[in-house]
Amino acid sequence: MDELAEFKAEVREWLEVNCPPSMRTPMPEAEACWGGRNAKYKKPDSKLWMDRMASRGWTTPTWPKEYGGGGLTKKQNKILQRELGRINARPALQSFGIWMLGPALLQYGNETQKQQHLPKIVRGEIRWCQGYSEPGAGSDLAGLQTKATLTGDHYLVNGSKIWTSYANYADWIFCLVRTDPEASKHDGISFLLIDMDDPGVSTKPIQLISGVSPFCETFLEDVSVPKENLVGGLNKGWTVAKTLLQHERDMIGGIGGQGIKRKVEDYAKDYLGEVVGKLADPVLRDKLAQYNMDARAFKSQGSRFQAELKTGSAPGAISSAFKYYGSELNKRKYEILLECMGSQALGWEGEGFSNRELSTTREWLRSKANSIEGGTSEVQLNIIAKRILGLPD
Amino acid sequence: MAMILNDEQNLLQQSAQDFSEKVATIENFRKLRDAKERYHDQALWKQVAELGWTGIIVPEGWGGSEFGYLGLGLVLQQLGRHLTPSPLFSTGFLAAEILMQAGSDAQKDQYLPKIVDGSSLFAFAHEEQIRHSIHQVTCRGEKVAAGYRLSGEKVFVVDGELADYFIISARTSGANGAEAGISLFVVDASQAGISKVQLTTVDSRNVANVTLDNVEVSSDCLLAEVDHAFPILQNVFDKAAILMAAEMLGAAEDVFERTIDYLKEREQFGVTIGSFQALKHRAADMFVELDIAKSVVREALSALDEGSDEVPQLASLAKTRLNDCLTLITNEGVQMHGGMGMTDEFDIGLYMKRSRVANQLFGDSNYHRDRFASLGGY
Ligand SMILES: Cc1cc2nc3c(=O)[nH]c(=O)nc-3n(C[C@H](O)[C@H](O)[C@H](O)COP(=O)(O)OP(=O)(O)OC[C@H]3O[C@@H](n4cnc5c(N)ncnc54)[C@H](O)[C@@H]3O)c2cc1C
């Protein structure tokens, strides 16, 4: 047996023993495991599953072992993911630490910062949120005004952030702050890590059109932050920010490829019926075929991107292409789903609608954020035009 | 999946690029177009054969290099970039493919070497209607003492006026539209009863309508088993869709690059027009479409070499994608060049014309979306 085959056998056996049966079922959004100091686990098995996976470093399979990660190669990780998929295992842990901060720290953090923060992300002990956007700085992120002034060995931080996802549940926040008001926009920004238990940090939830409240306003009033918490160098925050955004965009773009597991055509069959093996509504059938083809093509682009990453031939800004296409694709999927469901898609809560119908409607509303969060579709097109095509300002 | 090219493939791509840039140029194509004769350059064809491209998918035993479909796709993509008209698709792919799948050893021995050395040209006479269909075969193939008697009309036969041999689909049994009962024949084009009318098409290529009037052919001309050609046709058309997509990709890349260059060069209102966001976003959108198109074509070509089960889906995907992508890029290309884009002197119009024809061949997007849905069971 070659090494990979051995690895596969070992993974399979380990999962068999360690993945609780209740973690091999479809996961409602509310049962997702985000970790953190104040985490509440609807199911005790969620915690058990997270801890077991974390003990192998498999909550972050490719991170180096020295920081608690799994130290797996890309090929090994592929096997692990396939095996997890095979038993329909729920994600053991999801978090902004894993998707965004961790990769940025691995690249720009100093040794102390990596030692301090990465293992806690791996084990789900600390939950992070992202403090980028401000009331006056959305698409024009570099226009941010939250100020950090060095006083002794601490920064004094003042300002407010907005749209901070899950800030009300998070333990720490990674923030973009202005450390040099005199410098040009991009050159006066630093990347700062702030413990949200510190005095002066407060959050206020904002409700989304989908009825839930996953994000907040975050206020920073005279918050004192040790200067060791600055990542990537003074006034060098924009570089860190951009790298992190690329990771975020890859993640959001990925939504187009996955999302709900059940095929859209299966919903369509339930609601529209069939005539001699074809969906009864030929117009919707055609739309659905177009959607499915686009989704399949997008998957193909993803594989090529992965291959090119290895050879280093992919332009960095290509993340913007993914983010753009993937999020528009996901929105389209929900539009088609709702068209299929007719008036059964029009419920908000209560009787007359199944749980699945109600949650599909909410997801439809939530999907609209895909082309806004992480930089809007228009902003992604700007980036492609500028960075990839070299079109003038 | 071979998403990244290996050294050999890179070399092949490079030689095809050199050839299309230096020899098979658009100027060359314009000359053929303006001469309004056969839209064929025999000297160029000789070079194509000498470069070995006629034998890319043919096994070594018959003189080919068996380099595979990805290799052939790379060549077609480069030829697509400069709108090179050549019988490579009909002869080096369609005929070679059908003979390899359906020919007896004797038939392979007889025809494949002629394909590889470029000495004979072939055309595949299948379509009978104004839209692509595999099932619709009404051309009759009646069994007679010495073999078969073929009668019927074939339309829009690519390279039909050039061909030394036709590969013809005919109904030997069953009703029009049935899968069973279709057979394939390889027939000498000079055979009595065959007449051709050359068409002058919008893309200035060699195309003909072919009439078969009681063409008597011997049993040696039958390819594969009588009545059972349908699965072969299906597979050949899948491959054809993918390879045509490869050609279209080349054309799309070229028009896209020209358009982006123009956006950086042309000035209005005292600035380059590429600084207008209304154009930037459409350019970025085209980039995304094209990038996805590249991935799909590459994946589909590799799937052919790997004999993947997903070939039918990928064929419909690749053809639809490239139909739509090339249509978008040629339309936007003309629009973004303004009045210049509308002139005959400028090349983009030539690509738009080719795009229209390429869209039609082997199934337009409506055809392939319908098929993709059927393959998906809905
Ligand atoms: C669900 C959700 C979660 C989020 N989570 C977080 C988070 O955790 N942390 C965080 O920091 N932020 C978060 N955001 C914020 C998000 O990044 C911003 O909303 C986004 O960058 C857009 O900024 P804005 O809302 O100020 O819109 P604006 O920038 O005001 O944009 C308004 C409109 O103008 C367009 N526009 C703006 N500039 C241009 C331009 N140059 N060219 C063309 N069009 C332009 C935009 O595309 C948009 O259509 C989240 C947002 C959502 C919806």
PDB file of C-alpha atoms in Angstrom, chain B residues 1 12 15 34 48 58 68-70 94 103 129 177 180 198 200 210 213 219 225 228 246 274 279 297 299 309 331 340:
ATOM      1  CA  MET B   1      -7.557  15.933 -15.050  1.00  0.00           C
ATOM      2  CA  LEU B  12       2.642  21.430 -29.688  1.00  0.00           C
ATOM      3  CA  SER B  15       4.241  25.213 -32.893  1.00  0.00           C
ATOM      4  CA  ASP B  34     -11.965  37.476 -51.767  1.00  0.00           C
ATOM      5  CA  VAL B  48      -0.657  20.984 -41.778  1.00  0.00           C
ATOM      6  CA  VAL B  58      -4.520   8.325 -35.165  1.00  0.00           C
ATOM      7  CA  GLY B  68      -4.726  12.666 -28.076  1.00  0.00           C
ATOM      8  CA  TYR B  69      -7.674  15.015 -28.083  1.00  0.00           C
ATOM      9  CA  LEU B  70      -6.161  17.619 -25.821  1.00  0.00           C
ATOM     10  CA  LEU B  94     -14.295  13.606 -38.003  1.00  0.00           C
ATOM     11  CA  GLY B 103     -13.876   0.901 -39.666  1.00  0.00           C
ATOM     12  CA  GLN B 129     -32.256  19.763 -41.552  1.00  0.00           C
ATOM     13  CA  GLY B 177     -36.199   9.767 -35.681  1.00  0.00           C
ATOM     14  CA  ALA B 180     -31.928   2.001 -34.443  1.00  0.00           C
ATOM     15  CA  GLN B 198     -21.257  24.630 -53.200  1.00  0.00           C
ATOM     16  CA  THR B 200     -21.265  30.635 -50.234  1.00  0.00           C
ATOM     17  CA  VAL B 210     -25.010  17.051 -51.325  1.00  0.00           C
ATOM     18  CA  ASP B 213     -29.452   9.930 -56.279  1.00  0.00           C
ATOM     19  CA  SER B 219     -20.804  -3.746 -49.064  1.00  0.00           C
ATOM     20  CA  GLU B 225     -22.571  -2.984 -38.116  1.00  0.00           C
ATOM     21  CA  HIS B 228     -26.190   0.271 -35.336  1.00  0.00           C
ATOM     22  CA  ALA B 246     -11.643  24.496 -28.596  1.00  0.00           C
ATOM     23  CA  GLY B 274     -10.992  51.937 -20.997  1.00  0.00           C
ATOM     24  CA  LEU B 279     -16.918  49.520 -20.443  1.00  0.00           C
ATOM     25  CA  VAL B 297     -12.660  23.345 -22.650  1.00  0.00           C
ATOM     26  CA  GLU B 299     -11.514  19.800 -18.664  1.00  0.00           C
ATOM     27  CA  ASP B 309     -18.162   8.903 -18.136  1.00  0.00           C
ATOM     28  CA  ASN B 331     -20.813  41.304 -30.095  1.00  0.00           C
ATOM     29  CA  MET B 340     -14.455  50.814 -36.730  1.00  0.00           C
TER      30      MET B 340
END
